[in-house]
mmCIF file of C-alpha atoms and ligand atoms in Angstrom:
data_model
loop_
_atom_site.group_PDB
_atom_site.id
_atom_site.type_symbol
_atom_site.label_atom_id
_atom_site.label_comp_id
_atom_site.label_asym_id
_atom_site.label_seq_id
_atom_site.Cartn_x
_atom_site.Cartn_y
_atom_site.Cartn_z
ATOM 1 C CA MET M 1 71.886 68.567 168.501
ATOM 2 C CA ILE M 2 70.677 72.066 167.577
ATOM 3 C CA ILE M 3 69.453 73.093 170.395
ATOM 4 C CA ASP M 4 72.822 72.362 172.390
ATOM 5 C CA ARG M 5 74.175 74.406 170.506
ATOM 6 C CA LEU M 6 71.228 77.532 170.403
ATOM 7 C CA TYR M 7 71.529 77.018 174.550
ATOM 8 C CA ARG M 8 75.240 76.881 174.322
ATOM 9 C CA MET M 9 75.077 79.791 172.538
ATOM 10 C CA ALA M 10 72.072 81.519 174.485
ATOM 11 C CA PHE M 11 73.934 81.279 178.422
ATOM 12 C CA PRO M 12 75.502 84.202 178.592
ATOM 13 C CA ALA M 13 72.813 85.922 177.962
ATOM 14 C CA PHE M 14 70.674 83.458 180.080
ATOM 15 C CA VAL M 15 72.803 84.293 182.892
ATOM 16 C CA ARG M 16 72.547 87.590 183.104
ATOM 17 C CA MET M 17 68.784 87.285 183.891
ATOM 18 C CA ASP M 18 66.495 86.337 186.825
ATOM 19 C CA ALA M 19 67.808 82.461 187.155
ATOM 20 C CA GLU M 20 63.403 82.136 187.672
ATOM 21 C CA ARG M 21 62.505 83.736 184.290
ATOM 22 C CA VAL M 22 64.742 81.665 182.685
ATOM 23 C CA HIS M 23 63.964 78.736 183.726
ATOM 24 C CA ARG M 24 59.929 79.782 183.005
ATOM 25 C CA LEU M 25 61.320 80.474 179.486
ATOM 26 C CA ALA M 26 63.037 77.378 179.197
ATOM 27 C CA LEU M 27 59.805 75.589 180.615
ATOM 28 C CA GLY M 28 57.522 77.599 178.062
ATOM 29 C CA PHE M 29 59.962 76.017 174.949
ATOM 30 C CA LEU M 30 60.481 72.967 176.054
ATOM 31 C CA GLU M 31 56.022 72.601 176.437
ATOM 32 C CA VAL M 32 56.052 73.606 172.536
ATOM 33 C CA LEU M 33 58.968 71.695 171.754
ATOM 34 C CA ALA M 34 56.664 68.553 173.291
ATOM 35 C CA THR M 35 53.739 69.525 171.585
ATOM 36 C CA VAL M 36 54.933 70.187 168.301
ATOM 37 C CA ALA M 37 58.152 67.640 167.519
ATOM 38 C CA PRO M 38 56.783 64.718 166.396
ATOM 39 C CA ALA M 39 56.409 61.923 169.840
ATOM 40 C CA LYS M 40 58.757 59.047 168.835
ATOM 41 C CA PRO M 41 59.868 56.796 171.299
ATOM 42 C CA PRO M 42 63.389 56.818 172.565
ATOM 43 C CA ARG M 43 66.121 55.086 171.547
ATOM 44 C CA ARG M 44 66.506 52.100 173.231
ATOM 45 C CA GLN M 45 69.649 51.201 175.337
ATOM 46 C CA VAL M 46 68.672 47.852 176.721
ATOM 47 C CA ALA M 47 71.789 47.991 178.632
ATOM 48 C CA LEU M 48 70.656 50.739 180.543
ATOM 49 C CA GLU M 49 66.855 49.304 180.921
ATOM 50 C CA GLN M 50 65.570 48.341 184.654
ATOM 51 C CA PRO M 51 62.518 46.327 185.462
ATOM 52 C CA LEU M 52 62.169 48.520 188.910
ATOM 53 C CA TRP M 53 58.714 47.726 191.290
ATOM 54 C CA GLY M 54 57.086 46.505 188.230
ATOM 55 C CA THR M 55 57.840 49.252 185.632
ATOM 56 C CA LEU M 56 60.229 49.236 182.679
ATOM 57 C CA PHE M 57 62.903 52.209 183.288
ATOM 58 C CA PRO M 58 64.326 52.920 179.970
ATOM 59 C CA ASN M 59 67.273 53.997 181.780
ATOM 60 C CA PRO M 60 68.462 55.269 185.038
ATOM 61 C CA ILE M 61 69.159 58.694 184.404
ATOM 62 C CA GLY M 62 66.180 60.863 185.493
ATOM 63 C CA LEU M 63 64.698 64.573 186.304
ATOM 64 C CA ALA M 64 64.695 65.565 189.809
ATOM 65 C CA ALA M 65 61.847 67.270 191.379
ATOM 66 C CA GLY M 66 61.512 71.079 191.307
ATOM 67 C CA PHE M 67 61.990 71.276 187.591
ATOM 68 C CA ASP M 68 58.806 70.442 186.049
ATOM 69 C CA LYS M 69 56.917 70.738 189.429
ATOM 70 C CA ASP M 70 53.468 70.892 187.640
ATOM 71 C CA GLY M 71 54.277 68.459 184.443
ATOM 72 C CA GLU M 72 53.587 71.375 182.485
ATOM 73 C CA ALA M 73 56.309 69.626 180.183
ATOM 74 C CA LEU M 74 55.965 66.093 180.064
ATOM 75 C CA GLY M 75 56.752 64.865 176.132
ATOM 76 C CA ALA M 76 59.500 67.121 176.542
ATOM 77 C CA TRP M 77 61.393 64.478 179.243
ATOM 78 C CA PRO M 78 62.093 61.296 177.026
ATOM 79 C CA ARG M 79 62.749 63.575 173.814
ATOM 80 C CA LEU M 80 66.001 64.723 176.072
ATOM 81 C CA GLY M 81 66.942 61.513 176.828
ATOM 82 C CA PHE M 82 65.532 61.093 180.149
ATOM 83 C CA GLY M 83 64.829 57.969 181.342
ATOM 84 C CA PHE M 84 61.955 58.749 183.939
ATOM 85 C CA ALA M 85 61.014 62.251 185.001
ATOM 86 C CA GLU M 86 60.001 63.306 188.267
ATOM 87 C CA VAL M 87 57.323 66.028 188.432
ATOM 88 C CA GLY M 88 56.081 68.639 191.641
ATOM 89 C CA THR M 89 56.520 69.306 194.394
ATOM 90 C CA VAL M 90 52.692 69.501 194.588
ATOM 91 C CA THR M 91 51.229 70.705 197.476
ATOM 92 C CA PRO M 92 46.836 69.834 198.213
ATOM 93 C CA GLU M 93 46.002 73.405 196.811
ATOM 94 C CA PRO M 94 47.967 76.128 194.643
ATOM 95 C CA GLN M 95 49.937 78.259 196.763
ATOM 96 C CA ALA M 96 53.087 80.994 195.454
ATOM 97 C CA GLY M 97 55.877 79.586 196.878
ATOM 98 C CA ASN M 98 58.098 82.569 198.910
ATOM 99 C CA PRO M 99 58.445 85.758 197.639
ATOM 100 C CA ARG M 100 60.815 86.144 194.385
ATOM 101 C CA PRO M 101 64.051 86.914 193.946
ATOM 102 C CA ARG M 102 64.642 83.141 195.076
ATOM 103 C CA LEU M 103 65.913 81.240 193.094
ATOM 104 C CA PHE M 104 70.118 82.011 192.592
ATOM 105 C CA ARG M 105 73.517 80.902 190.912
ATOM 106 C CA HIS M 106 76.612 80.040 192.271
ATOM 107 C CA LEU M 107 78.616 80.400 188.773
ATOM 108 C CA ALA M 108 81.509 79.616 189.583
ATOM 109 C CA GLU M 109 81.058 76.486 191.425
ATOM 110 C CA GLU M 110 78.198 75.685 189.439
ATOM 111 C CA SER M 111 75.426 75.340 192.255
ATOM 112 C CA LEU M 112 72.476 76.755 192.463
ATOM 113 C CA GLN M 113 70.432 78.901 195.479
ATOM 114 C CA ASN M 114 66.760 77.962 195.863
ATOM 115 C CA ALA M 115 64.416 79.344 198.380
ATOM 116 C CA MET M 116 61.403 78.515 196.081
ATOM 117 C CA GLY M 117 58.783 77.291 198.992
ATOM 118 C CA PHE M 118 57.307 74.671 196.955
ATOM 119 C CA ASN M 119 55.691 77.482 194.434
ATOM 120 C CA ASN M 120 52.227 74.700 192.600
ATOM 121 C CA GLU M 121 49.529 74.955 190.996
ATOM 122 C CA GLY M 122 47.926 72.159 193.274
ATOM 123 C CA HIS M 123 47.105 68.990 192.802
ATOM 124 C CA GLN M 124 43.971 69.315 191.023
ATOM 125 C CA ALA M 125 46.284 71.075 187.981
ATOM 126 C CA LEU M 126 48.568 67.892 188.306
ATOM 127 C CA ARG M 127 46.346 65.176 188.106
ATOM 128 C CA HIS M 128 44.752 66.461 185.073
ATOM 129 C CA ARG M 129 47.717 66.772 183.485
ATOM 130 C CA LEU M 130 48.584 63.448 183.907
ATOM 131 C CA GLY M 131 45.448 62.082 182.955
ATOM 132 C CA SER M 132 45.315 64.030 179.546
ATOM 133 C CA ALA M 133 49.140 62.510 178.823
ATOM 134 C CA ARG M 134 49.962 59.304 180.147
ATOM 135 C CA ARG M 135 51.108 58.679 176.402
ATOM 136 C CA PHE M 136 54.881 59.193 177.652
ATOM 137 C CA ALA M 137 58.101 56.958 177.330
ATOM 138 C CA ILE M 138 59.235 57.113 180.252
ATOM 139 C CA PRO M 139 57.739 56.585 184.096
ATOM 140 C CA VAL M 140 56.802 59.767 186.495
ATOM 141 C CA GLY M 141 56.452 60.047 189.668
ATOM 142 C CA VAL M 142 55.561 62.768 191.962
ATOM 143 C CA ASN M 143 56.840 64.492 194.797
ATOM 144 C CA LEU M 144 54.769 64.906 197.272
ATOM 145 C CA GLY M 145 54.820 67.661 199.585
ATOM 146 C CA LYS M 146 52.921 70.007 202.128
ATOM 147 C CA ASN M 147 50.968 73.249 202.051
ATOM 148 C CA LYS M 148 52.187 76.362 203.943
ATOM 149 C CA THR M 149 49.027 77.061 205.716
ATOM 150 C CA THR M 150 49.118 73.324 206.921
ATOM 151 C CA PRO M 151 49.822 72.956 210.760
ATOM 152 C CA ALA M 152 52.554 70.111 212.023
ATOM 153 C CA GLU M 153 49.069 68.307 213.199
ATOM 154 C CA ARG M 154 47.552 68.016 209.475
ATOM 155 C CA ALA M 155 50.555 67.299 207.376
ATOM 156 C CA GLN M 156 49.919 63.812 207.658
ATOM 157 C CA ASP M 157 46.699 64.132 206.520
ATOM 158 C CA ASP M 158 47.625 66.429 203.639
ATOM 159 C CA TYR M 159 49.590 63.566 201.806
ATOM 160 C CA LEU M 160 47.571 60.738 202.072
ATOM 161 C CA LEU M 161 44.843 62.979 200.426
ATOM 162 C CA GLN M 162 47.559 63.509 197.359
ATOM 163 C CA ILE M 163 48.050 59.958 197.446
ATOM 164 C CA ASP M 164 44.520 59.158 196.705
ATOM 165 C CA ALA M 165 44.018 61.296 193.999
ATOM 166 C CA LEU M 166 46.658 60.557 192.074
ATOM 167 C CA SER M 167 46.756 57.196 192.717
ATOM 168 C CA GLY M 168 46.921 55.914 189.209
ATOM 169 C CA LEU M 169 49.052 58.266 187.411
ATOM 170 C CA ALA M 170 52.279 58.207 188.841
ATOM 171 C CA ASP M 171 54.638 55.291 188.490
ATOM 172 C CA TYR M 172 55.962 56.048 192.217
ATOM 173 C CA PHE M 173 54.993 58.459 195.074
ATOM 174 C CA VAL M 174 58.151 60.623 196.669
ATOM 175 C CA VAL M 175 57.317 62.025 200.051
ATOM 176 C CA ASN M 176 59.467 65.089 201.190
ATOM 177 C CA LEU M 177 60.091 65.642 204.271
ATOM 178 C CA SER M 178 63.153 67.290 203.074
ATOM 179 C CA SER M 179 63.004 70.696 201.435
ATOM 180 C CA PRO M 180 64.513 73.265 204.145
ATOM 181 C CA ASN M 181 61.918 76.205 202.620
ATOM 182 C CA THR M 182 58.545 75.502 203.817
ATOM 183 C CA PRO M 183 59.070 76.425 207.942
ATOM 184 C CA GLY M 184 58.981 73.284 209.637
ATOM 185 C CA LEU M 185 59.147 70.226 207.108
ATOM 186 C CA ARG M 186 62.499 69.192 207.671
ATOM 187 C CA ASP M 187 61.312 68.484 211.437
ATOM 188 C CA LEU M 188 59.196 66.126 210.505
ATOM 189 C CA GLN M 189 61.608 64.161 209.563
ATOM 190 C CA ASN M 190 61.095 62.111 212.712
ATOM 191 C CA ARG M 191 60.593 57.500 212.912
ATOM 192 C CA GLU M 192 56.493 58.919 214.335
ATOM 193 C CA PHE M 193 55.542 61.050 212.061
ATOM 194 C CA VAL M 194 57.249 58.729 208.803
ATOM 195 C CA GLU M 195 55.733 55.390 210.641
ATOM 196 C CA GLY M 196 52.229 57.004 210.997
ATOM 197 C CA LEU M 197 52.432 58.290 207.360
ATOM 198 C CA LEU M 198 53.288 55.299 205.600
ATOM 199 C CA GLY M 199 51.398 52.897 207.717
ATOM 200 C CA GLN M 200 48.272 54.544 205.867
ATOM 201 C CA ALA M 201 49.859 55.977 203.228
ATOM 202 C CA VAL M 202 50.516 52.397 201.411
ATOM 203 C CA GLY M 203 46.869 51.386 202.098
ATOM 204 C CA LEU M 204 45.980 53.257 199.838
ATOM 205 C CA THR M 205 48.037 52.664 196.622
ATOM 206 C CA GLU M 206 49.631 49.940 194.737
ATOM 207 C CA ARG M 207 52.484 51.862 193.868
ATOM 208 C CA PRO M 208 55.825 52.000 195.510
ATOM 209 C CA ILE M 209 56.418 55.061 198.002
ATOM 210 C CA LEU M 210 59.633 56.507 198.315
ATOM 211 C CA VAL M 211 60.795 59.032 200.998
ATOM 212 C CA LYS M 212 63.309 62.092 200.210
ATOM 213 C CA LEU M 213 66.233 62.765 202.564
ATOM 214 C CA ALA M 214 68.054 65.424 203.778
ATOM 215 C CA PRO M 215 71.068 65.631 203.067
ATOM 216 C CA ASP M 216 71.969 68.004 206.848
ATOM 217 C CA LEU M 217 71.047 64.681 208.809
ATOM 218 C CA THR M 218 73.573 62.889 210.287
ATOM 219 C CA ASP M 219 74.187 59.260 208.724
ATOM 220 C CA ALA M 220 72.992 57.731 212.056
ATOM 221 C CA ALA M 221 69.633 59.590 211.699
ATOM 222 C CA ALA M 222 69.369 59.084 208.234
ATOM 223 C CA LEU M 223 69.668 55.502 208.408
ATOM 224 C CA ASP M 224 67.665 55.329 211.666
ATOM 225 C CA LEU M 225 65.120 57.066 209.517
ATOM 226 C CA ALA M 226 65.173 55.515 206.715
ATOM 227 C CA LEU M 227 64.870 51.550 208.347
ATOM 228 C CA HIS M 228 62.009 52.674 209.901
ATOM 229 C CA ALA M 229 60.667 54.189 206.885
ATOM 230 C CA VAL M 230 61.049 50.745 204.683
ATOM 231 C CA GLU M 231 59.845 48.748 207.481
ATOM 232 C CA ALA M 232 57.029 50.403 207.103
ATOM 233 C CA GLY M 233 56.718 50.473 203.966
ATOM 234 C CA ALA M 234 58.828 52.197 202.046
ATOM 235 C CA ARG M 235 60.054 51.171 199.045
ATOM 236 C CA GLY M 236 62.359 53.306 198.083
ATOM 237 C CA ILE M 237 64.831 56.089 199.301
ATOM 238 C CA VAL M 238 66.415 59.293 197.723
ATOM 239 C CA ILE M 239 69.667 60.040 198.757
ATOM 240 C CA SER M 240 69.143 63.519 198.477
ATOM 241 C CA ASN M 241 67.464 67.172 198.650
ATOM 242 C CA THR M 242 69.491 70.327 198.994
ATOM 243 C CA THR M 243 71.643 71.402 201.599
ATOM 244 C CA THR M 244 71.665 74.215 204.398
ATOM 245 C CA ASN M 245 74.767 74.211 205.054
ATOM 246 C CA TYR M 246 76.410 77.072 203.566
ATOM 247 C CA ALA M 247 79.987 76.139 205.110
ATOM 248 C CA LEU M 248 80.075 74.340 201.166
ATOM 249 C CA LEU M 249 80.187 76.912 199.806
ATOM 250 C CA PRO M 250 82.052 80.165 201.630
ATOM 251 C CA GLY M 251 80.263 83.884 201.514
ATOM 252 C CA SER M 252 76.950 81.950 200.933
ATOM 253 C CA GLY M 253 74.407 81.651 203.578
ATOM 254 C CA PRO M 254 70.259 81.610 204.364
ATOM 255 C CA PRO M 255 67.247 81.343 202.613
ATOM 256 C CA GLY M 256 67.102 78.328 201.089
ATOM 257 C CA GLY M 257 69.171 75.245 199.800
ATOM 258 C CA LEU M 258 72.269 75.007 197.632
ATOM 259 C CA SER M 259 72.307 72.043 194.429
ATOM 260 C CA GLY M 260 75.031 71.182 192.321
ATOM 261 C CA ARG M 261 78.307 70.812 192.690
ATOM 262 C CA VAL M 262 79.371 71.996 196.261
ATOM 263 C CA LEU M 263 76.551 68.788 197.185
ATOM 264 C CA THR M 264 78.260 66.560 194.891
ATOM 265 C CA ARG M 265 80.681 64.328 197.782
ATOM 266 C CA ARG M 266 77.733 64.678 200.650
ATOM 267 C CA SER M 267 74.892 63.544 198.743
ATOM 268 C CA ARG M 268 77.359 60.376 197.277
ATOM 269 C CA GLU M 269 79.084 60.282 200.767
ATOM 270 C CA MET M 270 76.000 59.539 202.230
ATOM 271 C CA LEU M 271 74.957 57.052 199.888
ATOM 272 C CA ARG M 272 78.093 55.520 200.802
ATOM 273 C CA SER M 273 77.056 55.625 204.055
ATOM 274 C CA LEU M 274 72.876 54.361 204.226
ATOM 275 C CA ALA M 275 73.809 51.963 200.982
ATOM 276 C CA PRO M 276 75.151 48.052 202.851
ATOM 277 C CA HIS M 277 72.091 48.448 205.262
ATOM 278 C CA LEU M 278 69.686 49.322 202.544
ATOM 279 C CA LEU M 279 70.245 47.157 199.655
ATOM 280 C CA GLY M 280 67.884 44.082 199.614
ATOM 281 C CA ARG M 281 65.721 45.868 201.323
ATOM 282 C CA ALA M 282 64.313 48.959 198.980
ATOM 283 C CA LEU M 283 65.635 50.707 196.220
ATOM 284 C CA LEU M 284 68.054 53.768 196.277
ATOM 285 C CA VAL M 285 68.030 56.633 194.118
ATOM 286 C CA SER M 286 70.799 59.540 194.336
ATOM 287 C CA VAL M 287 70.600 62.821 193.750
ATOM 288 C CA GLY M 288 72.156 65.689 194.285
ATOM 289 C CA GLY M 289 75.757 67.316 192.112
ATOM 290 C CA ILE M 290 75.854 64.945 189.457
ATOM 291 C CA HIS M 291 77.346 66.662 186.352
ATOM 292 C CA ASP M 292 78.694 64.199 183.694
ATOM 293 C CA GLY M 293 78.264 60.221 183.061
ATOM 294 C CA ASP M 294 81.419 59.825 185.231
ATOM 295 C CA GLU M 295 79.373 60.948 188.736
ATOM 296 C CA ALA M 296 76.100 59.274 187.204
ATOM 297 C CA TYR M 297 78.005 55.741 187.382
ATOM 298 C CA ARG M 298 79.866 56.221 190.650
ATOM 299 C CA ARG M 299 76.530 56.737 192.415
ATOM 300 C CA ILE M 300 75.484 53.316 190.576
ATOM 301 C CA LEU M 301 78.052 51.187 191.623
ATOM 302 C CA LEU M 302 77.182 52.794 195.247
ATOM 303 C CA GLY M 303 74.033 51.163 195.121
ATOM 304 C CA ALA M 304 71.773 54.120 193.194
ATOM 305 C CA SER M 305 69.287 52.117 191.200
ATOM 306 C CA LEU M 306 68.759 55.318 189.494
ATOM 307 C CA VAL M 307 70.388 58.893 189.979
ATOM 308 C CA GLN M 308 68.632 62.138 189.103
ATOM 309 C CA ALA M 309 69.979 65.625 188.619
ATOM 310 C CA TYR M 310 68.895 69.460 188.470
ATOM 311 C CA THR M 311 71.570 71.502 188.678
ATOM 312 C CA GLY M 312 73.968 69.533 186.215
ATOM 313 C CA PHE M 313 71.292 69.815 183.860
ATOM 314 C CA VAL M 314 70.501 73.391 184.338
ATOM 315 C CA TYR M 315 74.551 74.592 183.371
ATOM 316 C CA ALA M 316 74.630 71.506 180.457
ATOM 317 C CA GLY M 317 71.618 72.334 179.000
ATOM 318 C CA PRO M 318 69.262 70.140 176.850
ATOM 319 C CA GLY M 319 72.307 67.479 175.558
ATOM 320 C CA PHE M 320 72.898 66.728 179.231
ATOM 321 C CA ALA M 321 71.147 63.357 179.721
ATOM 322 C CA ARG M 322 71.824 61.674 176.140
ATOM 323 C CA GLY M 323 75.558 62.477 177.422
ATOM 324 C CA LEU M 324 75.423 60.624 180.698
ATOM 325 C CA GLN M 325 73.540 58.164 178.897
ATOM 326 C CA HIS M 326 76.283 57.257 176.281
ATOM 327 C CA ARG M 327 79.086 57.670 179.255
ATOM 328 C CA LEU M 328 77.072 54.747 181.580
ATOM 329 C CA LEU M 329 77.151 52.746 177.882
ATOM 330 C CA GLU M 330 80.941 52.896 177.980
ATOM 331 C CA ARG M 331 81.585 52.757 181.099
ATOM 332 C CA LEU M 332 79.693 49.585 181.745
ATOM 333 C CA GLU M 333 81.050 47.993 178.681
ATOM 334 C CA GLN M 334 84.130 48.890 180.156
ATOM 335 C CA ASP M 335 84.166 47.143 183.040
ATOM 336 C CA GLY M 336 82.448 44.043 181.305
ATOM 337 C CA PHE M 337 79.272 44.464 183.074
ATOM 338 C CA GLY M 338 76.484 43.280 180.399
ATOM 339 C CA ASN M 339 73.720 45.589 181.857
ATOM 340 C CA VAL M 340 73.124 48.253 184.244
ATOM 341 C CA ARG M 341 71.440 46.522 187.040
ATOM 342 C CA GLU M 342 74.825 44.124 187.199
ATOM 343 C CA ALA M 343 76.526 46.581 188.300
ATOM 344 C CA VAL M 344 74.285 48.378 191.236
ATOM 345 C CA GLY M 345 75.918 48.131 194.894
ATOM 346 C CA ALA M 346 79.396 46.372 192.562
ATOM 347 C CA GLY M 347 80.940 49.066 194.701
ATOM 348 C CA LEU M 348 80.255 48.308 198.071
ATOM 349 C CA GLU M 349 81.199 44.756 197.455
ATOM 350 C CA GLY M 350 84.995 45.518 197.297
ATOM 351 C CA ARG M 351 84.834 43.887 193.115
ATOM 352 C CA ILE M 352 85.398 47.272 191.549
ATOM 353 C CA ARG M 353 86.507 50.806 193.265
ATOM 354 C CA ALA M 354 84.017 53.875 193.484
ATOM 355 C CA GLY M 355 85.790 56.449 193.571
ATOM 356 C CA ALA M 356 87.700 59.053 191.954
ATOM 357 C CA ASP M 357 90.078 55.998 190.789
ATOM 358 C CA GLU M 358 86.787 53.566 190.326
ATOM 359 C CA GLY M 359 87.079 50.753 188.140
ATOM 360 C CA ARG M 360 87.529 46.560 188.464
ATOM 361 C CA VAL M 361 89.854 45.576 191.407
ATOM 362 C CA PRO M 362 92.806 43.469 189.879
HETATM 363 C C1 LIG O 401 65.449 75.625 191.836
HETATM 364 C C2 LIG O 401 65.248 74.317 192.484
HETATM 365 C C3 LIG O 401 63.629 73.596 192.849
HETATM 366 C C4 LIG O 401 63.963 72.596 193.703
HETATM 367 N N1 LIG O 401 62.664 72.112 193.732
HETATM 368 C C5 LIG O 401 62.034 70.645 194.894
HETATM 369 C C6 LIG O 401 61.117 70.293 195.012
HETATM 370 O O1 LIG O 401 59.995 70.624 194.658
HETATM 371 N N2 LIG O 401 60.899 69.370 195.963
HETATM 372 C C7 LIG O 401 62.286 68.133 196.133
HETATM 373 O O2 LIG O 401 61.413 67.841 196.270
HETATM 374 N N3 LIG O 401 63.048 69.132 195.296
HETATM 375 C C8 LIG O 401 63.599 70.106 194.844
HETATM 376 N N4 LIG O 401 64.291 70.477 194.322
HETATM 377 C C9 LIG O 401 65.751 69.541 194.497
HETATM 378 C C10 LIG O 401 66.247 68.781 193.500
HETATM 379 O O3 LIG O 401 64.939 67.939 193.285
HETATM 380 C C11 LIG O 401 67.531 67.724 193.807
HETATM 381 O O4 LIG O 401 67.168 66.850 195.404
HETATM 382 C C12 LIG O 401 69.159 68.983 194.438
HETATM 383 O O5 LIG O 401 68.512 69.979 193.579
HETATM 384 C C13 LIG O 401 70.298 67.895 194.696
HETATM 385 O O6 LIG O 401 70.399 68.117 192.839
HETATM 386 P P1 LIG O 401 70.854 68.877 192.025
HETATM 387 O O7 LIG O 401 72.384 68.690 192.868
HETATM 388 O O8 LIG O 401 71.360 67.233 190.036
HETATM 389 O O9 LIG O 401 70.166 69.816 191.102
HETATM 390 C C14 LIG O 401 64.390 71.483 193.836
HETATM 391 C C15 LIG O 401 65.972 72.185 193.357
HETATM 392 C C16 LIG O 401 66.368 73.288 192.764
HETATM 393 C C17 LIG O 401 67.580 74.094 192.599
#
């Protein structure tokens, strides 16, 4: 595609500019593209389709939260080959986020570091955009956070208010308790808060509610939390958000969370550890350092029904999701799967190896 070539040509210039400025430019470009290019339905790949929570996902590759926080370029994502998009994190009131600069590249490691702090236009603006644009070919999830100024005792209200207001407009919700950039947010990753919130939230919407976890929890703590969330009504777990384990990238340090290739192993191993206990009880969404179709396939073998990417997309450019689609189709065929559903979790049952040497066990 021509925009792939343009992206590759412009990349060296982009990396000399402030990362957030490039992100704004890209989003603006995609918004225009989505408006002027004729809307045509994405080419069907039946082997990649899955009905999940009563909604048809045309393929399992999603845009991760944080890229299109305010739903500005919703029409662009299916055109680029994404099978779903997650907007947000959105908060009840608009907020500016942390001071700039707050987005940094670690080029050699194909990683990013962000300390954005939920900069967004607020849930009313998103509501308006989603309401005026329900013509997307793909499901849209809404990732929810709390305002920085909301004290912990009232955090629950921030989530409930938004679920109530956006219920008819989202295909699924994600309760984000795992961003490292809102002080105190990760402290809400506890049983009591999650149970209290989910208990009320499920009564407000028919749509599935998922919980997104930090990769910095121990596997045991993450599993305990996930199981309680599912018990309280969560229908999916998103593994994982960015990491503050700076040891993964020597020379890095606060503020903010790391994403991209430095996160690949931790995000994958967290999935491998949690999935056997959660499969059949909740759907799993794997995100963190997915940069190619082989890694996406690995996550599916390890139990993820859906995968998402942010940083891989930034480094690869507009052809990213189509490239992953292509590779997933190849891998499914090689391993004799008729469709992606058959492959979900196959690596956990010993039929398939899901490591660097994955493939059918002879
Ligand atoms: C600049 C930036 C902003 C992000 N904003 C959010 C956000 O608002 N909410 C959220 O749940 N995750 C956010 N994330 C995390 C991503 O959704 C994803 O979980 C993480 O980056 C790991 O995936 P990746 O390695 O493919 O980037 C953000 C990530 C980046 C790089």
